[in-house]
């Protein structure tokens, strides 16, 4: 089985679905983390975009290694400037066909960050187009089983598929810790989005809350594009 997470920025995969990715990797599934951008806006103004991107790419590769990912890739979009267009949709179609995943994980459609919202729409529409033989790209059609959306608790995002990540919480938190450059940035950014205050504690607590809802120690929640019963994501 091949699980592909397509996320907007380095650290998104770790925060939103790191336990699930680690769990699939531990059971021998193939795991790919594809980043739309290199996160070059994730700085406090003391470094250039190129310098920030280089650091964040290294951190993302280290994080992927902690999670057990087989591949960590970057799709070449610009941080804060992902736009919806047919050309960009076809770029994601080509990426999906190249990966040939069984399931795809990505952002929920509603989110404060515009890159998350656009990524969700691009991946959803590319998922549909990836199976169409007449939609020509370098790789042939593929037909992933499902798309699973992750996100922040909101009035719209209500997960219905839960993964028991109790045995993988430590690995998830260690993966997040690899993003050292983001600690100061996210703390400063907490003035805009309070969830970034005490990030690791907050993520741990959220897993416990979802776990209590489902009778396990810790869990991650997803909203599937197609509803179906599943032990794992696929």
PDB file of C-alpha atoms in Angstrom:
ATOM      1  CA  UNK A   1       0.000   0.000   0.000  1.00  0.00           C
ATOM      2  CA  UNK A   2       1.199   3.520  -0.836  1.00  0.00           C
ATOM      3  CA  UNK A   3       0.087   6.469   1.320  1.00  0.00           C
ATOM      4  CA  UNK A   4       0.829   9.925  -0.099  1.00  0.00           C
ATOM      5  CA  UNK A   5       0.449  13.113   1.950  1.00  0.00           C
ATOM      6  CA  UNK A   6       0.326  16.290  -0.148  1.00  0.00           C
ATOM      7  CA  UNK A   7       0.814  19.264   2.160  1.00  0.00           C
ATOM      8  CA  UNK A   8       1.341  22.969   1.629  1.00  0.00           C
ATOM      9  CA  UNK A   9       4.430  23.459   3.814  1.00  0.00           C
ATOM     10  CA  UNK A  10       7.175  21.628   5.691  1.00  0.00           C
ATOM     11  CA  UNK A  11       5.806  20.619   9.129  1.00  0.00           C
ATOM     12  CA  UNK A  12       2.160  20.364   7.964  1.00  0.00           C
ATOM     13  CA  UNK A  13       2.390  16.593   7.539  1.00  0.00           C
ATOM     14  CA  UNK A  14       3.963  16.100  10.960  1.00  0.00           C
ATOM     15  CA  UNK A  15       1.423  18.282  12.755  1.00  0.00           C
ATOM     16  CA  UNK A  16      -1.734  17.050  11.068  1.00  0.00           C
ATOM     17  CA  UNK A  17      -1.075  13.400  10.213  1.00  0.00           C
ATOM     18  CA  UNK A  18       2.388  12.455  11.502  1.00  0.00           C
ATOM     19  CA  UNK A  19       1.114   9.667  13.726  1.00  0.00           C
ATOM     20  CA  UNK A  20      -0.838   8.094  10.883  1.00  0.00           C
ATOM     21  CA  UNK A  21       2.119   8.274   8.511  1.00  0.00           C
ATOM     22  CA  UNK A  22       4.403   6.738  11.135  1.00  0.00           C
ATOM     23  CA  UNK A  23       1.882   3.958  11.770  1.00  0.00           C
ATOM     24  CA  UNK A  24       1.642   3.060   8.101  1.00  0.00           C
ATOM     25  CA  UNK A  25       5.418   3.177   7.715  1.00  0.00           C
ATOM     26  CA  UNK A  26       5.847   0.914  10.753  1.00  0.00           C
ATOM     27  CA  UNK A  27       3.614  -1.765   9.262  1.00  0.00           C
ATOM     28  CA  UNK A  28       5.636  -1.734   6.048  1.00  0.00           C
ATOM     29  CA  UNK A  29       3.509   0.501   3.843  1.00  0.00           C
ATOM     30  CA  UNK A  30       5.167   2.906   1.448  1.00  0.00           C
ATOM     31  CA  UNK A  31       4.861   6.527   2.607  1.00  0.00           C
ATOM     32  CA  UNK A  32       5.541   9.635   0.525  1.00  0.00           C
ATOM     33  CA  UNK A  33       5.359  13.215   1.820  1.00  0.00           C
ATOM     34  CA  UNK A  34       5.003  15.761  -0.985  1.00  0.00           C
ATOM     35  CA  UNK A  35       5.327  19.439  -0.068  1.00  0.00           C
ATOM     36  CA  UNK A  36       3.757  22.003  -2.348  1.00  0.00           C
ATOM     37  CA  UNK A  37       6.293  24.628  -1.200  1.00  0.00           C
ATOM     38  CA  UNK A  38       9.588  24.830   0.672  1.00  0.00           C
ATOM     39  CA  UNK A  39       8.071  27.134   3.291  1.00  0.00           C
ATOM     40  CA  UNK A  40      10.137  30.179   2.390  1.00  0.00           C
ATOM     41  CA  UNK A  41       7.744  32.595   4.120  1.00  0.00           C
ATOM     42  CA  UNK A  42       8.322  30.867   7.468  1.00  0.00           C
ATOM     43  CA  UNK A  43      10.853  33.341   8.812  1.00  0.00           C
ATOM     44  CA  UNK A  44      11.051  36.477  10.909  1.00  0.00           C
ATOM     45  CA  UNK A  45      12.733  38.678   8.313  1.00  0.00           C
ATOM     46  CA  UNK A  46      16.357  38.084   9.284  1.00  0.00           C
ATOM     47  CA  UNK A  47      17.036  35.595   6.474  1.00  0.00           C
ATOM     48  CA  UNK A  48      16.253  35.559   2.770  1.00  0.00           C
ATOM     49  CA  UNK A  49      13.506  33.371   1.334  1.00  0.00           C
ATOM     50  CA  UNK A  50      16.146  31.142  -0.273  1.00  0.00           C
ATOM     51  CA  UNK A  51      17.978  30.679   3.034  1.00  0.00           C
ATOM     52  CA  UNK A  52      14.767  29.859   4.877  1.00  0.00           C
ATOM     53  CA  UNK A  53      13.717  27.396   2.170  1.00  0.00           C
ATOM     54  CA  UNK A  54      17.050  25.568   2.320  1.00  0.00           C
ATOM     55  CA  UNK A  55      16.781  25.180   6.093  1.00  0.00           C
ATOM     56  CA  UNK A  56      13.170  24.072   5.981  1.00  0.00           C
ATOM     57  CA  UNK A  57      13.837  21.495   3.283  1.00  0.00           C
ATOM     58  CA  UNK A  58      16.606  19.950   5.403  1.00  0.00           C
ATOM     59  CA  UNK A  59      14.303  19.921   8.426  1.00  0.00           C
ATOM     60  CA  UNK A  60      11.521  18.298   6.416  1.00  0.00           C
ATOM     61  CA  UNK A  61      13.842  15.549   5.200  1.00  0.00           C
ATOM     62  CA  UNK A  62      15.010  14.906   8.760  1.00  0.00           C
ATOM     63  CA  UNK A  63      11.412  14.820   9.928  1.00  0.00           C
ATOM     64  CA  UNK A  64      10.458  12.386   7.171  1.00  0.00           C
ATOM     65  CA  UNK A  65      13.255  10.108   8.283  1.00  0.00           C
ATOM     66  CA  UNK A  66      11.889  10.117  11.840  1.00  0.00           C
ATOM     67  CA  UNK A  67       8.426   9.213  10.570  1.00  0.00           C
ATOM     68  CA  UNK A  68       9.837   6.430   8.395  1.00  0.00           C
ATOM     69  CA  UNK A  69       8.812   7.986   5.078  1.00  0.00           C
ATOM     70  CA  UNK A  70      10.203   6.411   1.926  1.00  0.00           C
ATOM     71  CA  UNK A  71      10.280   9.721   0.065  1.00  0.00           C
ATOM     72  CA  UNK A  72      10.151  13.425   0.910  1.00  0.00           C
ATOM     73  CA  UNK A  73       9.539  15.607  -2.132  1.00  0.00           C
ATOM     74  CA  UNK A  74       8.920  19.233  -3.088  1.00  0.00           C
ATOM     75  CA  UNK A  75       6.583  20.166  -5.916  1.00  0.00           C
ATOM     76  CA  UNK A  76       7.949  23.621  -6.712  1.00  0.00           C
ATOM     77  CA  UNK A  77       5.105  25.960  -5.738  1.00  0.00           C
ATOM     78  CA  UNK A  78       5.798  29.263  -3.955  1.00  0.00           C
ATOM     79  CA  UNK A  79       4.939  29.667  -0.281  1.00  0.00           C
ATOM     80  CA  UNK A  80       1.979  31.989   0.234  1.00  0.00           C
ATOM     81  CA  UNK A  81       1.404  32.150  -3.521  1.00  0.00           C
ATOM     82  CA  UNK A  82      -0.258  28.858  -4.439  1.00  0.00           C
ATOM     83  CA  UNK A  83      -3.051  29.678  -6.869  1.00  0.00           C
ATOM     84  CA  UNK A  84      -5.809  27.647  -8.431  1.00  0.00           C
ATOM     85  CA  UNK A  85      -5.486  27.219 -12.188  1.00  0.00           C
ATOM     86  CA  UNK A  86      -5.802  24.460 -14.765  1.00  0.00           C
ATOM     87  CA  UNK A  87      -2.020  24.382 -15.207  1.00  0.00           C
ATOM     88  CA  UNK A  88      -1.495  23.905 -11.468  1.00  0.00           C
ATOM     89  CA  UNK A  89      -4.203  21.263 -11.315  1.00  0.00           C
ATOM     90  CA  UNK A  90      -2.438  19.361 -14.078  1.00  0.00           C
ATOM     91  CA  UNK A  91       0.834  19.619 -12.124  1.00  0.00           C
ATOM     92  CA  UNK A  92      -0.864  17.780  -9.262  1.00  0.00           C
ATOM     93  CA  UNK A  93      -2.444  15.272 -11.669  1.00  0.00           C
ATOM     94  CA  UNK A  94       1.052  14.473 -12.934  1.00  0.00           C
ATOM     95  CA  UNK A  95       2.371  14.168  -9.375  1.00  0.00           C
ATOM     96  CA  UNK A  96      -0.430  11.772  -8.411  1.00  0.00           C
ATOM     97  CA  UNK A  97       0.139   9.653 -11.494  1.00  0.00           C
ATOM     98  CA  UNK A  98       3.855   9.520 -10.791  1.00  0.00           C
ATOM     99  CA  UNK A  99       3.255   8.441  -7.177  1.00  0.00           C
ATOM    100  CA  UNK A 100       0.340   6.094  -8.039  1.00  0.00           C
ATOM    101  CA  UNK A 101      -0.974   6.154  -4.439  1.00  0.00           C
ATOM    102  CA  UNK A 102      -3.629   3.999  -2.850  1.00  0.00           C
ATOM    103  CA  UNK A 103      -4.779   6.832  -0.598  1.00  0.00           C
ATOM    104  CA  UNK A 104      -4.051  10.550  -0.485  1.00  0.00           C
ATOM    105  CA  UNK A 105      -3.968  12.761   2.617  1.00  0.00           C
ATOM    106  CA  UNK A 106      -4.330  16.526   2.305  1.00  0.00           C
ATOM    107  CA  UNK A 107      -5.750  19.671   3.859  1.00  0.00           C
ATOM    108  CA  UNK A 108      -9.445  20.224   4.533  1.00  0.00           C
ATOM    109  CA  UNK A 109     -11.065  22.861   2.308  1.00  0.00           C
ATOM    110  CA  UNK A 110     -11.668  25.351   5.134  1.00  0.00           C
ATOM    111  CA  UNK A 111      -8.556  26.754   6.816  1.00  0.00           C
ATOM    112  CA  UNK A 112      -7.176  30.142   7.780  1.00  0.00           C
ATOM    113  CA  UNK A 113      -4.102  29.664   5.571  1.00  0.00           C
ATOM    114  CA  UNK A 114      -4.836  30.332   1.882  1.00  0.00           C
ATOM    115  CA  UNK A 115      -2.191  27.815   0.785  1.00  0.00           C
ATOM    116  CA  UNK A 116      -4.017  25.084   2.698  1.00  0.00           C
ATOM    117  CA  UNK A 117      -7.331  25.959   1.075  1.00  0.00           C
ATOM    118  CA  UNK A 118      -5.938  26.040  -2.447  1.00  0.00           C
ATOM    119  CA  UNK A 119      -3.935  22.845  -1.924  1.00  0.00           C
ATOM    120  CA  UNK A 120      -7.111  21.070  -0.834  1.00  0.00           C
ATOM    121  CA  UNK A 121      -8.973  22.148  -3.946  1.00  0.00           C
ATOM    122  CA  UNK A 122      -6.110  21.323  -6.307  1.00  0.00           C
ATOM    123  CA  UNK A 123      -5.621  17.849  -4.843  1.00  0.00           C
ATOM    124  CA  UNK A 124      -9.358  17.099  -4.824  1.00  0.00           C
ATOM    125  CA  UNK A 125      -9.816  18.069  -8.451  1.00  0.00           C
ATOM    126  CA  UNK A 126      -6.582  16.375  -9.524  1.00  0.00           C
ATOM    127  CA  UNK A 127      -7.725  13.187  -7.790  1.00  0.00           C
ATOM    128  CA  UNK A 128     -10.731  13.152 -10.090  1.00  0.00           C
ATOM    129  CA  UNK A 129      -8.749  13.957 -13.239  1.00  0.00           C
ATOM    130  CA  UNK A 130      -5.905  11.519 -12.522  1.00  0.00           C
ATOM    131  CA  UNK A 131      -8.012   8.556 -13.667  1.00  0.00           C
ATOM    132  CA  UNK A 132      -9.149  10.101 -16.959  1.00  0.00           C
ATOM    133  CA  UNK A 133      -7.286   8.528 -19.921  1.00  0.00           C
ATOM    134  CA  UNK A 134      -7.738  11.589 -22.132  1.00  0.00           C
ATOM    135  CA  UNK A 135      -6.235  13.961 -19.569  1.00  0.00           C
ATOM    136  CA  UNK A 136      -2.704  13.653 -20.891  1.00  0.00           C
ATOM    137  CA  UNK A 137       0.403  14.022 -18.742  1.00  0.00           C
ATOM    138  CA  UNK A 138       3.815  12.345 -18.808  1.00  0.00           C
ATOM    139  CA  UNK A 139       2.536   9.436 -16.695  1.00  0.00           C
ATOM    140  CA  UNK A 140      -0.511   7.318 -17.384  1.00  0.00           C
ATOM    141  CA  UNK A 141      -3.781   7.372 -15.426  1.00  0.00           C
ATOM    142  CA  UNK A 142      -4.009   6.207 -11.828  1.00  0.00           C
ATOM    143  CA  UNK A 143      -7.013   5.660  -9.583  1.00  0.00           C
ATOM    144  CA  UNK A 144      -6.390   6.241  -5.854  1.00  0.00           C
ATOM    145  CA  UNK A 145      -8.959   4.645  -3.553  1.00  0.00           C
ATOM    146  CA  UNK A 146      -9.756   7.738  -1.524  1.00  0.00           C
ATOM    147  CA  UNK A 147      -8.741  11.184  -0.294  1.00  0.00           C
ATOM    148  CA  UNK A 148      -8.623  11.816   3.464  1.00  0.00           C
ATOM    149  CA  UNK A 149      -8.714  15.410   4.691  1.00  0.00           C
ATOM    150  CA  UNK A 150      -7.096  16.613   7.898  1.00  0.00           C
ATOM    151  CA  UNK A 151      -7.573  19.970   9.545  1.00  0.00           C
ATOM    152  CA  UNK A 152      -8.070  22.081  12.613  1.00  0.00           C
ATOM    153  CA  UNK A 153     -11.248  21.620  14.631  1.00  0.00           C
ATOM    154  CA  UNK A 154     -13.791  24.004  13.097  1.00  0.00           C
ATOM    155  CA  UNK A 155     -17.533  24.216  12.691  1.00  0.00           C
ATOM    156  CA  UNK A 156     -17.157  22.588   9.263  1.00  0.00           C
ATOM    157  CA  UNK A 157     -14.366  20.076   9.808  1.00  0.00           C
ATOM    158  CA  UNK A 158     -15.792  17.051  11.573  1.00  0.00           C
ATOM    159  CA  UNK A 159     -13.658  13.909  11.226  1.00  0.00           C
ATOM    160  CA  UNK A 160     -15.439  10.616  10.792  1.00  0.00           C
ATOM    161  CA  UNK A 161     -12.418   8.356  10.270  1.00  0.00           C
ATOM    162  CA  UNK A 162     -10.052   7.967  13.215  1.00  0.00           C
ATOM    163  CA  UNK A 163      -6.664   6.293  13.354  1.00  0.00           C
ATOM    164  CA  UNK A 164      -5.314   4.963  16.647  1.00  0.00           C
ATOM    165  CA  UNK A 165      -1.873   6.564  16.878  1.00  0.00           C
ATOM    166  CA  UNK A 166      -1.241   5.768  20.549  1.00  0.00           C
ATOM    167  CA  UNK A 167       1.972   3.867  19.805  1.00  0.00           C
ATOM    168  CA  UNK A 168       3.302   6.569  17.496  1.00  0.00           C
ATOM    169  CA  UNK A 169       2.789   9.800  19.447  1.00  0.00           C
ATOM    170  CA  UNK A 170       6.441  10.030  20.500  1.00  0.00           C
ATOM    171  CA  UNK A 171       7.617   9.579  16.920  1.00  0.00           C
ATOM    172  CA  UNK A 172       5.177  12.265  15.735  1.00  0.00           C
ATOM    173  CA  UNK A 173       6.399  14.746  18.339  1.00  0.00           C
ATOM    174  CA  UNK A 174      10.049  13.968  17.553  1.00  0.00           C
ATOM    175  CA  UNK A 175       9.304  14.583  13.879  1.00  0.00           C
ATOM    176  CA  UNK A 176       7.802  17.983  14.684  1.00  0.00           C
ATOM    177  CA  UNK A 177      10.863  18.831  16.780  1.00  0.00           C
ATOM    178  CA  UNK A 178      13.041  18.475  13.668  1.00  0.00           C
ATOM    179  CA  UNK A 179      11.580  21.766  12.434  1.00  0.00           C
ATOM    180  CA  UNK A 180      13.811  23.784  14.742  1.00  0.00           C
ATOM    181  CA  UNK A 181      13.690  26.945  12.639  1.00  0.00           C
ATOM    182  CA  UNK A 182       9.945  27.169  13.153  1.00  0.00           C
ATOM    183  CA  UNK A 183       9.931  27.251  16.946  1.00  0.00           C
ATOM    184  CA  UNK A 184      10.625  30.994  17.173  1.00  0.00           C
ATOM    185  CA  UNK A 185       8.506  31.742  14.119  1.00  0.00           C
ATOM    186  CA  UNK A 186       5.449  29.852  15.386  1.00  0.00           C
ATOM    187  CA  UNK A 187       5.808  31.368  18.848  1.00  0.00           C
ATOM    188  CA  UNK A 188       5.870  34.843  17.309  1.00  0.00           C
ATOM    189  CA  UNK A 189       3.041  33.878  14.981  1.00  0.00           C
ATOM    190  CA  UNK A 190       0.960  32.884  17.998  1.00  0.00           C
ATOM    191  CA  UNK A 191      -0.257  36.454  18.117  1.00  0.00           C
ATOM    192  CA  UNK A 192      -2.188  35.645  14.948  1.00  0.00           C
ATOM    193  CA  UNK A 193      -3.102  32.022  15.634  1.00  0.00           C
ATOM    194  CA  UNK A 194      -3.077  31.037  19.305  1.00  0.00           C
ATOM    195  CA  UNK A 195      -2.818  27.326  18.509  1.00  0.00           C
ATOM    196  CA  UNK A 196       0.918  27.858  17.996  1.00  0.00           C
ATOM    197  CA  UNK A 197       1.450  28.682  21.680  1.00  0.00           C
ATOM    198  CA  UNK A 198       2.917  25.575  23.362  1.00  0.00           C
ATOM    199  CA  UNK A 199       2.698  23.757  20.032  1.00  0.00           C
ATOM    200  CA  UNK A 200       3.823  20.289  21.120  1.00  0.00           C
ATOM    201  CA  UNK A 201       1.660  20.293  24.245  1.00  0.00           C
ATOM    202  CA  UNK A 202      -1.324  21.391  22.189  1.00  0.00           C
ATOM    203  CA  UNK A 203      -0.817  18.698  19.566  1.00  0.00           C
ATOM    204  CA  UNK A 204      -0.404  16.024  22.219  1.00  0.00           C
ATOM    205  CA  UNK A 205      -3.570  17.195  23.984  1.00  0.00           C
ATOM    206  CA  UNK A 206      -5.566  17.213  20.747  1.00  0.00           C
ATOM    207  CA  UNK A 207      -4.554  13.600  20.108  1.00  0.00           C
ATOM    208  CA  UNK A 208      -5.717  12.628  23.581  1.00  0.00           C
ATOM    209  CA  UNK A 209      -9.082  14.351  23.058  1.00  0.00           C
ATOM    210  CA  UNK A 210      -9.647  12.514  19.770  1.00  0.00           C
ATOM    211  CA  UNK A 211      -8.507   9.308  21.454  1.00  0.00           C
ATOM    212  CA  UNK A 212     -11.116   9.688  24.187  1.00  0.00           C
ATOM    213  CA  UNK A 213     -13.786  10.060  21.529  1.00  0.00           C
ATOM    214  CA  UNK A 214     -12.788   6.734  20.028  1.00  0.00           C
ATOM    215  CA  UNK A 215     -11.659   4.717  23.038  1.00  0.00           C
ATOM    216  CA  UNK A 216      -7.889   4.816  22.492  1.00  0.00           C
ATOM    217  CA  UNK A 217      -4.975   6.683  24.049  1.00  0.00           C
ATOM    218  CA  UNK A 218      -4.382   9.035  21.130  1.00  0.00           C
ATOM    219  CA  UNK A 219      -5.855   9.425  17.665  1.00  0.00           C
ATOM    220  CA  UNK A 220      -5.812  11.486  14.493  1.00  0.00           C
ATOM    221  CA  UNK A 221      -9.044  12.310  12.687  1.00  0.00           C
ATOM    222  CA  UNK A 222      -9.859  12.590   9.000  1.00  0.00           C
ATOM    223  CA  UNK A 223     -12.835  13.442   6.834  1.00  0.00           C
ATOM    224  CA  UNK A 224     -12.850  11.068   3.843  1.00  0.00           C
ATOM    225  CA  UNK A 225     -13.990  12.152   0.417  1.00  0.00           C
ATOM    226  CA  UNK A 226     -15.777   8.790   0.124  1.00  0.00           C
ATOM    227  CA  UNK A 227     -17.210   7.336   3.320  1.00  0.00           C
ATOM    228  CA  UNK A 228     -16.235   3.718   3.948  1.00  0.00           C
ATOM    229  CA  UNK A 229     -15.256   1.484   6.831  1.00  0.00           C
ATOM    230  CA  UNK A 230     -11.511   1.110   7.319  1.00  0.00           C
ATOM    231  CA  UNK A 231      -8.998  -0.083   9.897  1.00  0.00           C
ATOM    232  CA  UNK A 232      -6.193   1.866   8.284  1.00  0.00           C
ATOM    233  CA  UNK A 233      -6.513   4.565   5.629  1.00  0.00           C
ATOM    234  CA  UNK A 234      -7.116   2.089   2.826  1.00  0.00           C
TER     235      UNK A 234
END
